[in-house]
CSV table of C-alpha atoms in Angstrom, one decimal:
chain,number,residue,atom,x,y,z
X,1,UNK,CA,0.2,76.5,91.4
X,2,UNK,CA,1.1,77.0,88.1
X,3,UNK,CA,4.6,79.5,87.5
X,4,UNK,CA,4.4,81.9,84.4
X,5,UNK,CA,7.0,82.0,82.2
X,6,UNK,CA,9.0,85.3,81.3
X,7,UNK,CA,9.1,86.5,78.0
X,8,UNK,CA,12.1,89.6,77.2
X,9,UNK,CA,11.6,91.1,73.7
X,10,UNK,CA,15.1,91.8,73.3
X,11,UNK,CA,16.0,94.8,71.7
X,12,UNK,CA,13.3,98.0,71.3
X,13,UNK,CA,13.8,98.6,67.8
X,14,UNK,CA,13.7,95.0,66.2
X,15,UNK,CA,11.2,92.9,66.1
X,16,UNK,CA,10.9,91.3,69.6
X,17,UNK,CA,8.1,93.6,70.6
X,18,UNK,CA,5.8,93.1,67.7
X,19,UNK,CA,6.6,89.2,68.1
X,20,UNK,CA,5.0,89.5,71.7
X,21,UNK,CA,2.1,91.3,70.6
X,22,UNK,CA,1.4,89.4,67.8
X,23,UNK,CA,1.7,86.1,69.9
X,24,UNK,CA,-1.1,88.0,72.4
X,25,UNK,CA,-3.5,87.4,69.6
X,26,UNK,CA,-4.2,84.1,70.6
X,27,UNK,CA,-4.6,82.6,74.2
X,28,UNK,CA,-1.3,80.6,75.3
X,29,UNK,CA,-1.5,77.2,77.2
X,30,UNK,CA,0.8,78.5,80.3
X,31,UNK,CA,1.6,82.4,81.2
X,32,UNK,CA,3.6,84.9,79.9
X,33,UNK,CA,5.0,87.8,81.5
X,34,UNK,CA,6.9,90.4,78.7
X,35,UNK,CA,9.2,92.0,80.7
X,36,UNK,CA,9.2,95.0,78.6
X,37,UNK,CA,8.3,99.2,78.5
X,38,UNK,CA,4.7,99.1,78.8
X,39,UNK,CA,4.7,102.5,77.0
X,40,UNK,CA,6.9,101.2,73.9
X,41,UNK,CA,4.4,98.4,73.8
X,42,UNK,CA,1.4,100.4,73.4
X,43,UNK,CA,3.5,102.1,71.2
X,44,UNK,CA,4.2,99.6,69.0
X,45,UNK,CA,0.7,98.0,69.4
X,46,UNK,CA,-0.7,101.4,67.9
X,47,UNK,CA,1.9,101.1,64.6
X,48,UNK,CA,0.6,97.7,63.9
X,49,UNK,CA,-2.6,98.6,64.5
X,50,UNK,CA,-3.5,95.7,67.1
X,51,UNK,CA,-5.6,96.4,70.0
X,52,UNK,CA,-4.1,94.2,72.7
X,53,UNK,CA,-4.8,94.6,76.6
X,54,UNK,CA,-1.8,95.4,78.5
X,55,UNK,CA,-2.0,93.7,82.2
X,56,UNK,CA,0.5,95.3,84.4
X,57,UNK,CA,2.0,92.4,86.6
X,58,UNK,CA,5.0,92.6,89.0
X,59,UNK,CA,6.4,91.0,92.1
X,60,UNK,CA,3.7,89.9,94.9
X,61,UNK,CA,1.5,90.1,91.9
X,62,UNK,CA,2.0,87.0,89.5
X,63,UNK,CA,-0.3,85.5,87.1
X,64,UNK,CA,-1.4,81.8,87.4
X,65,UNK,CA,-3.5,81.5,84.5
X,66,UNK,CA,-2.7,81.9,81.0
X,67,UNK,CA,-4.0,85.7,79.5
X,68,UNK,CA,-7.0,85.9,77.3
X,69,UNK,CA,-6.8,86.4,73.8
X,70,UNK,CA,-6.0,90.1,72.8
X,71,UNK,CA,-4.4,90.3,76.4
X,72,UNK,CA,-0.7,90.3,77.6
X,73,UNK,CA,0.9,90.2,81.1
X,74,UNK,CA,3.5,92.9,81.5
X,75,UNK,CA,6.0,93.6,84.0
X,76,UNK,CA,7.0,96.8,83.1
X,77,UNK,CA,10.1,97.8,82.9
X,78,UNK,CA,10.7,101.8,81.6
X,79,UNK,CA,13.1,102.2,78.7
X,80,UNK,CA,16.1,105.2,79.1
X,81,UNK,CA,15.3,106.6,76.0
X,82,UNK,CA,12.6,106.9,73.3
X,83,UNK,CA,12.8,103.8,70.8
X,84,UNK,CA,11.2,104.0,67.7
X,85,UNK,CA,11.1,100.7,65.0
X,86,UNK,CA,14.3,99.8,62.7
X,87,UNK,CA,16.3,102.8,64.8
X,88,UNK,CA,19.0,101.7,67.2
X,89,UNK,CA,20.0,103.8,70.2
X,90,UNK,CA,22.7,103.3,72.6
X,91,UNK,CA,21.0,104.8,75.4
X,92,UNK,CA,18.7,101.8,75.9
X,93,UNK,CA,21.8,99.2,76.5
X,94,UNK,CA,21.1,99.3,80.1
X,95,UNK,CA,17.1,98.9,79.5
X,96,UNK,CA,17.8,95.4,77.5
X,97,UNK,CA,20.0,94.0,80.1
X,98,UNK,CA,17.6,94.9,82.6
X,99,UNK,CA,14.7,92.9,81.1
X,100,UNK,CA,17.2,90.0,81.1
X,101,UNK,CA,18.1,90.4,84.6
X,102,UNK,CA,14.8,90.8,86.3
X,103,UNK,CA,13.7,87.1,84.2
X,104,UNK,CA,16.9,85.4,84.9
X,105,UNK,CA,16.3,86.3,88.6
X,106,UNK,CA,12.8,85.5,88.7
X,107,UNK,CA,13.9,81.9,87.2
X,108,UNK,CA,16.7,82.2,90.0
X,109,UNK,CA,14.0,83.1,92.4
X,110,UNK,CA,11.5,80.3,92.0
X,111,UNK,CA,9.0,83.9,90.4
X,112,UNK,CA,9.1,81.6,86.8
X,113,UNK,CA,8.9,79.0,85.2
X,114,UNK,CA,11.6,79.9,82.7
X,115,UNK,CA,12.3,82.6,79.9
X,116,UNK,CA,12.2,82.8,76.7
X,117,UNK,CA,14.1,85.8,74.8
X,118,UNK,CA,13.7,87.6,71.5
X,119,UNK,CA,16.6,88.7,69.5
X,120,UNK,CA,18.9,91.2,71.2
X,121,UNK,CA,21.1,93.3,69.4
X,122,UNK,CA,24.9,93.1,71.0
X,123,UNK,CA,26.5,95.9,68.3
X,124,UNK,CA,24.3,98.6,70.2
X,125,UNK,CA,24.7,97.3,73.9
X,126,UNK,CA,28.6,97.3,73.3
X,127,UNK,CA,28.3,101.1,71.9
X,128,UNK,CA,26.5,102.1,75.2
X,129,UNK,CA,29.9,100.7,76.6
X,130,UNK,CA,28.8,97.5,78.3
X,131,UNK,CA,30.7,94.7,77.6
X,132,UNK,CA,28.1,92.1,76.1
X,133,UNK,CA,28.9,88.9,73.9
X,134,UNK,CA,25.1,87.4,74.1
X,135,UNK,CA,22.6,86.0,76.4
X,136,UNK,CA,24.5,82.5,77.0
X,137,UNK,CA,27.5,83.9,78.0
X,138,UNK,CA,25.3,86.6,80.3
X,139,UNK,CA,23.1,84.5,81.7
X,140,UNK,CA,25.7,82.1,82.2
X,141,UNK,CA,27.4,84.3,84.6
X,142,UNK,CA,24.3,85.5,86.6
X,143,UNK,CA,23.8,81.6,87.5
X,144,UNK,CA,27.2,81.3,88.3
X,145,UNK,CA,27.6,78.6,85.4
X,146,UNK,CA,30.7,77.7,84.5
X,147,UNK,CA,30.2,75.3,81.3
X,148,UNK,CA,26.8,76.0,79.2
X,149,UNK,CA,25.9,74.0,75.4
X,150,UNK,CA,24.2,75.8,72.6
X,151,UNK,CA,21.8,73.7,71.4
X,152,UNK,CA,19.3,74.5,68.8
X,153,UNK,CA,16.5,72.5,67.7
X,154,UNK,CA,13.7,72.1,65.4
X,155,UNK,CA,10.6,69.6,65.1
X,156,UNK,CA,12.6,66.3,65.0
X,157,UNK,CA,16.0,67.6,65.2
X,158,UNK,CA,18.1,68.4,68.1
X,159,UNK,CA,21.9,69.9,67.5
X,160,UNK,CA,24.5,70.6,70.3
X,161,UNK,CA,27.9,72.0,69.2
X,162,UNK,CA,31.1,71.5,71.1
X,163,UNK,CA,32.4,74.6,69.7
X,164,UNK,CA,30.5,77.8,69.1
X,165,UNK,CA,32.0,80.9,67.0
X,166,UNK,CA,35.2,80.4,66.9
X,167,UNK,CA,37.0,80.8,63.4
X,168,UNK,CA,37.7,77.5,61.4
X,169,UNK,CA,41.3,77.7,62.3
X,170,UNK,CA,41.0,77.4,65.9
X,171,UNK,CA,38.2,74.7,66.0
X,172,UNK,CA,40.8,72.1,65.9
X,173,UNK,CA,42.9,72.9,69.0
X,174,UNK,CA,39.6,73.6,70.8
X,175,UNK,CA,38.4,69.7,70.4
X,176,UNK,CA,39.7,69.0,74.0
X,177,UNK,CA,39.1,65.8,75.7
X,178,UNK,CA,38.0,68.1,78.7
X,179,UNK,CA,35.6,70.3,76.3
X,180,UNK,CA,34.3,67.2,74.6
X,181,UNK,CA,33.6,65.5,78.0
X,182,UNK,CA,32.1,68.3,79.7
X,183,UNK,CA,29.8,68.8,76.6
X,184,UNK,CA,28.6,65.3,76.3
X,185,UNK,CA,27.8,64.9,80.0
X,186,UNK,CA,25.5,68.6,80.0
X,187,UNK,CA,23.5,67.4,77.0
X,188,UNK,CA,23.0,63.9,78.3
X,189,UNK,CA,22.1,65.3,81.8
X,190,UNK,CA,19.5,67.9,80.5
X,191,UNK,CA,18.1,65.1,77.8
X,192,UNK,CA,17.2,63.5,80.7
X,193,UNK,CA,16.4,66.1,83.2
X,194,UNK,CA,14.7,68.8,81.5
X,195,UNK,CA,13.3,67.0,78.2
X,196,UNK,CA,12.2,63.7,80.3
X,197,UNK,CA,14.4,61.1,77.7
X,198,UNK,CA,15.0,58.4,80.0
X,199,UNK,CA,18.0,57.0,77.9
X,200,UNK,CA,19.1,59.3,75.6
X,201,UNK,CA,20.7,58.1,72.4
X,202,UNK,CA,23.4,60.6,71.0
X,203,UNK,CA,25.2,60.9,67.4
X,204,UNK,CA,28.7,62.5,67.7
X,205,UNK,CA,30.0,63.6,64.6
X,206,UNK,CA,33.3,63.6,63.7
X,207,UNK,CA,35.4,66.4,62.9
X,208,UNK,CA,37.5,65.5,59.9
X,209,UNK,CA,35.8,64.7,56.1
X,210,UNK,CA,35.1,60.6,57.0
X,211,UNK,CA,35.7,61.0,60.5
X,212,UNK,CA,39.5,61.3,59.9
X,213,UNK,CA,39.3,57.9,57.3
X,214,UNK,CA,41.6,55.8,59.9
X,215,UNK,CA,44.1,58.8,61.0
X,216,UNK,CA,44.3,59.5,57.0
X,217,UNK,CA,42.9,62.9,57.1
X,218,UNK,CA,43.1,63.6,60.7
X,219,UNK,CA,44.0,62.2,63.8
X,220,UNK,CA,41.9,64.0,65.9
X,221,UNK,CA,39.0,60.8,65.7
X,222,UNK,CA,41.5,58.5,67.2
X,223,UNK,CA,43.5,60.9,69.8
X,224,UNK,CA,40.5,62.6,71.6
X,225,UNK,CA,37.4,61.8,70.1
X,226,UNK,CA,37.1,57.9,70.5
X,227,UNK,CA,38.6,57.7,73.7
X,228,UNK,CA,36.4,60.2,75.3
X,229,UNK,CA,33.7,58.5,74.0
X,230,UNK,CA,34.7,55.3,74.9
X,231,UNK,CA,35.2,56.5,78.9
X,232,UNK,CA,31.6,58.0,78.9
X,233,UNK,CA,29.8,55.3,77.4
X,234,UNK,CA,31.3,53.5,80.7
X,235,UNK,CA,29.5,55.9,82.4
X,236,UNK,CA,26.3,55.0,80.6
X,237,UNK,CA,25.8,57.2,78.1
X,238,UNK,CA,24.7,56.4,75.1
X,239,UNK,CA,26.8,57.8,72.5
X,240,UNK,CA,27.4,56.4,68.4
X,241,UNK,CA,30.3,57.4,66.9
X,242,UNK,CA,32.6,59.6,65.8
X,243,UNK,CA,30.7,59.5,62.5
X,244,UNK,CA,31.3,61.2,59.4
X,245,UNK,CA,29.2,64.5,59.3
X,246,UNK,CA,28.0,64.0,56.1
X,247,UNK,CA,26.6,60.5,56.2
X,248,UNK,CA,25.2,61.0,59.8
X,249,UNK,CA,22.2,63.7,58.8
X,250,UNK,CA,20.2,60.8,57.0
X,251,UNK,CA,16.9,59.3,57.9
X,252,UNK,CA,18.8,55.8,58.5
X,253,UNK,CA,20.3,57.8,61.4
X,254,UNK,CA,18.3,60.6,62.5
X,255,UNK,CA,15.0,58.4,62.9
X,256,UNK,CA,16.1,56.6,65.7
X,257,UNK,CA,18.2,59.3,67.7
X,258,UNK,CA,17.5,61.9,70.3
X,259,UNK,CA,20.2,65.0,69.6
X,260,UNK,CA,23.2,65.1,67.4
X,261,UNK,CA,26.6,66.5,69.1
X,262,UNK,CA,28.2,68.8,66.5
X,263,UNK,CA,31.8,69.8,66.4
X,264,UNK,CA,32.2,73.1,65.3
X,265,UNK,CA,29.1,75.6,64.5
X,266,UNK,CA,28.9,75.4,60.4
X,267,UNK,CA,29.3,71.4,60.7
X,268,UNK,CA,25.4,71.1,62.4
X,269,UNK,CA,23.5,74.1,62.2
X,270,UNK,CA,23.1,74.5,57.8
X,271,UNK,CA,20.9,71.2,58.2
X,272,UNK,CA,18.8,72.3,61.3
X,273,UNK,CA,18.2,75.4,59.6
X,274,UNK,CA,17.5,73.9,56.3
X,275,UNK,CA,14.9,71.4,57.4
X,276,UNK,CA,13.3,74.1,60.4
X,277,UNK,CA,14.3,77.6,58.8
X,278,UNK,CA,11.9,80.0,60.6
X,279,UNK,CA,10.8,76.9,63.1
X,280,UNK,CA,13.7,76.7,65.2
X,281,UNK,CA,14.8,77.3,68.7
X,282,UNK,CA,18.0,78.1,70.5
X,283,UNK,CA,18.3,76.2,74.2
X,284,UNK,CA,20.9,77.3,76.8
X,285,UNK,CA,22.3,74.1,78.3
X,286,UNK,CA,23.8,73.6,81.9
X,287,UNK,CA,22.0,76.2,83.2
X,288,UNK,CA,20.2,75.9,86.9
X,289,UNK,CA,17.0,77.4,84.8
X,290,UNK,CA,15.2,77.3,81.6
X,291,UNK,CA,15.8,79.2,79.0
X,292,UNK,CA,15.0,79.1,75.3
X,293,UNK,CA,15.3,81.6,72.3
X,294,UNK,CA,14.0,82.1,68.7
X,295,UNK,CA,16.8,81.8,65.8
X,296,UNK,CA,16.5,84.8,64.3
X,297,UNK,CA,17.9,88.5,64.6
X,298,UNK,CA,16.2,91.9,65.3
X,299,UNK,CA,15.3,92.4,61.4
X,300,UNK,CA,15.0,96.0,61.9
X,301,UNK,CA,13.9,96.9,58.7
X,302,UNK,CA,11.1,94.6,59.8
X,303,UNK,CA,9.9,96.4,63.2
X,304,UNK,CA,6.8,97.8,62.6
X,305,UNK,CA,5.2,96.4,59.6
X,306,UNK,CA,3.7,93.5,60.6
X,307,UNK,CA,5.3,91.3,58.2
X,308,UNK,CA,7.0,88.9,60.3
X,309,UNK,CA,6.9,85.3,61.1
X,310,UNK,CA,5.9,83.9,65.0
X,311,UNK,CA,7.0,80.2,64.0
X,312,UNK,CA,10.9,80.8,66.0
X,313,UNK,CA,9.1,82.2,68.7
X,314,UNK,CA,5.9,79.5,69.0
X,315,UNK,CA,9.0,76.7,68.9
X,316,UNK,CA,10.6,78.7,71.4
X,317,UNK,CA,7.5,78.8,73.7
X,318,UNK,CA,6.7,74.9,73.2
X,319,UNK,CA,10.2,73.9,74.1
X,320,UNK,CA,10.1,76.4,77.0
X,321,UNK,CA,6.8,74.5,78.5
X,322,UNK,CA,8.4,71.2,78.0
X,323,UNK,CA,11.4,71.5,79.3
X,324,UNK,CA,9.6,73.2,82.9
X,325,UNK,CA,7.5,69.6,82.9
X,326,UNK,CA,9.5,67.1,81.1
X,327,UNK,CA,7.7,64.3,83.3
């Protein structure tokens, strides 16, 4: 039997609804359960004038097989206030973190296959007074994870960052032999495990201009980096470098890797986002489950018009499915 996979469109008032109504359009190759208001679906369905068929679906009562075109699978999960497009409201905090709980424990469950989640909006889920910094760090603690890797990727490009948002200031002191290690050993392991790379091949960059020139403008490349690199390869991972950052995005490299191991945020994710702006994916790594998320934010003065782009959200899906089969 063949799991669906959940599907939370984030917050009410961007654009994660109309994504999941505009992805009903078409027929999907596994399926998709939006945890989501049914009401503010039909809702929203009305505003952008599609006619889709909302399926109500719930525990006990799974779908197997993907929906038809013009149809969508919906658990449905009420909202605590009304939510209308581009408005925020505080009051439905509690409804988004719901949606995220009932997929993460479905994954948990063995219910699906994974999730995939639309842009959330953590400004208005901290106003309704519920401490939120994002879906890694929450879904991290509903698995009981202790160490999970952004990684976001594109077609042909995989980046994992050591470090995350952290100011530029601190991103030194947080290049740990322990961090670096524990990094390095979650994206080989799900390389292999939940993309089906047999032998991954890695590019670490380094962190200083020339990875650190010799110690001559940094000595972070010869203290921490290269050692821990060193021990792991004796473990048999597969890991080049530290190489410098801006040599290391070229075809003569890229063509023949399978993920690139960032130090710090703003050193990776400009060229993902340059060469798969709009096609681009966000995967939570370490986690007992899948899950997978477009790049993009709510847009709320999109929600509503129709004038949005599915690409994130179709990457998003594909990398979902693969990941669940990697065989």
């Amino acid at each position: 039997m063949s799991l669906p996979f959940a599907l939370t469109p984030g917050e009410p008032a961007g654009i994660g609804p109309d994504l999941c109504l505009l992805l009903a359009r078409e027929a999907q190759p596994r399926a998709l359960v939006a945890i989501a208001s049914r009401a503010l679906l039909a809702e929203r369905a009305e505003q952008l004038g599609l006619a889709i068929d909302l399926l109500d679906v719930g525990p006990g009562a799974w779908p197997t097989a993907p929906a038809l075109p013009h149809s969508l699978y919906v658990w449905d999960t009420p909202l605590q206030a009304p939510a209308a497009a581009g408005q925020l409201n505080p009051h439905n905090g509690h409804y988004v973190l719901e949606t995220l709980t009932r997929a993460g424990q479905g994954c948990i469950d063995g219910a699906f296959a994974g999730m995939i989640t639309a842009p959330v909006h953590k400004g208005v889920i901290n106003e309704a007074g519920i401490p939120f910094s994002g879906h890694t760090e929450f879904l991290a603690e509903l698995t009981g994870t202790e160490q999970v890797v952004m990684m976001l990727a594109t077609r042909g490009l995989r980046v994992a960052l050591v470090t995350t948002h952290l100011p530029l200031k601190d991103v030194a002191a947080a290049i740990t032999t322990e961090r670096l290690e524990r990094v390095a050993r979650i994206l080989h392991a799900d390389l292999v495990g939940k993309f089906g790379i047999a032998q991954p091949r890695i590019l670490v960059c380094g962190l200083n201009p020339h990875a650190g020139e010799g110690g001559h403008l940094g000595r972070e490349e010869i203290e921490i980096i290269e050692p821990t690199l060193q021990r792991l390869r004796g473990d048999g991972i597969n890991l080049i470098g530290p190489l410098p950052a801006d040599t290391l995005f070229t075809p003569k490299h890229l063509d023949t890797c399978d993920a690139v191991l960032a130090m710090y945020h703003d050193q990776g994710l400009p060229v993902l986002k340059y060469k798969g702006f709009g096609a681009a994916v966000n995967v939570t790594l370490g986690l007992p489950i899948v899950r997978t998320s477009v790049d993009h934010g709510t847009a709320l003065d999109l929600a509503g018009t129709g004038r949005i782009d599915t690409g994130s959200l179709q990457v998003a899906l594909e990398t979902a499915y693969q990941m669940a089969s990697p065989s």
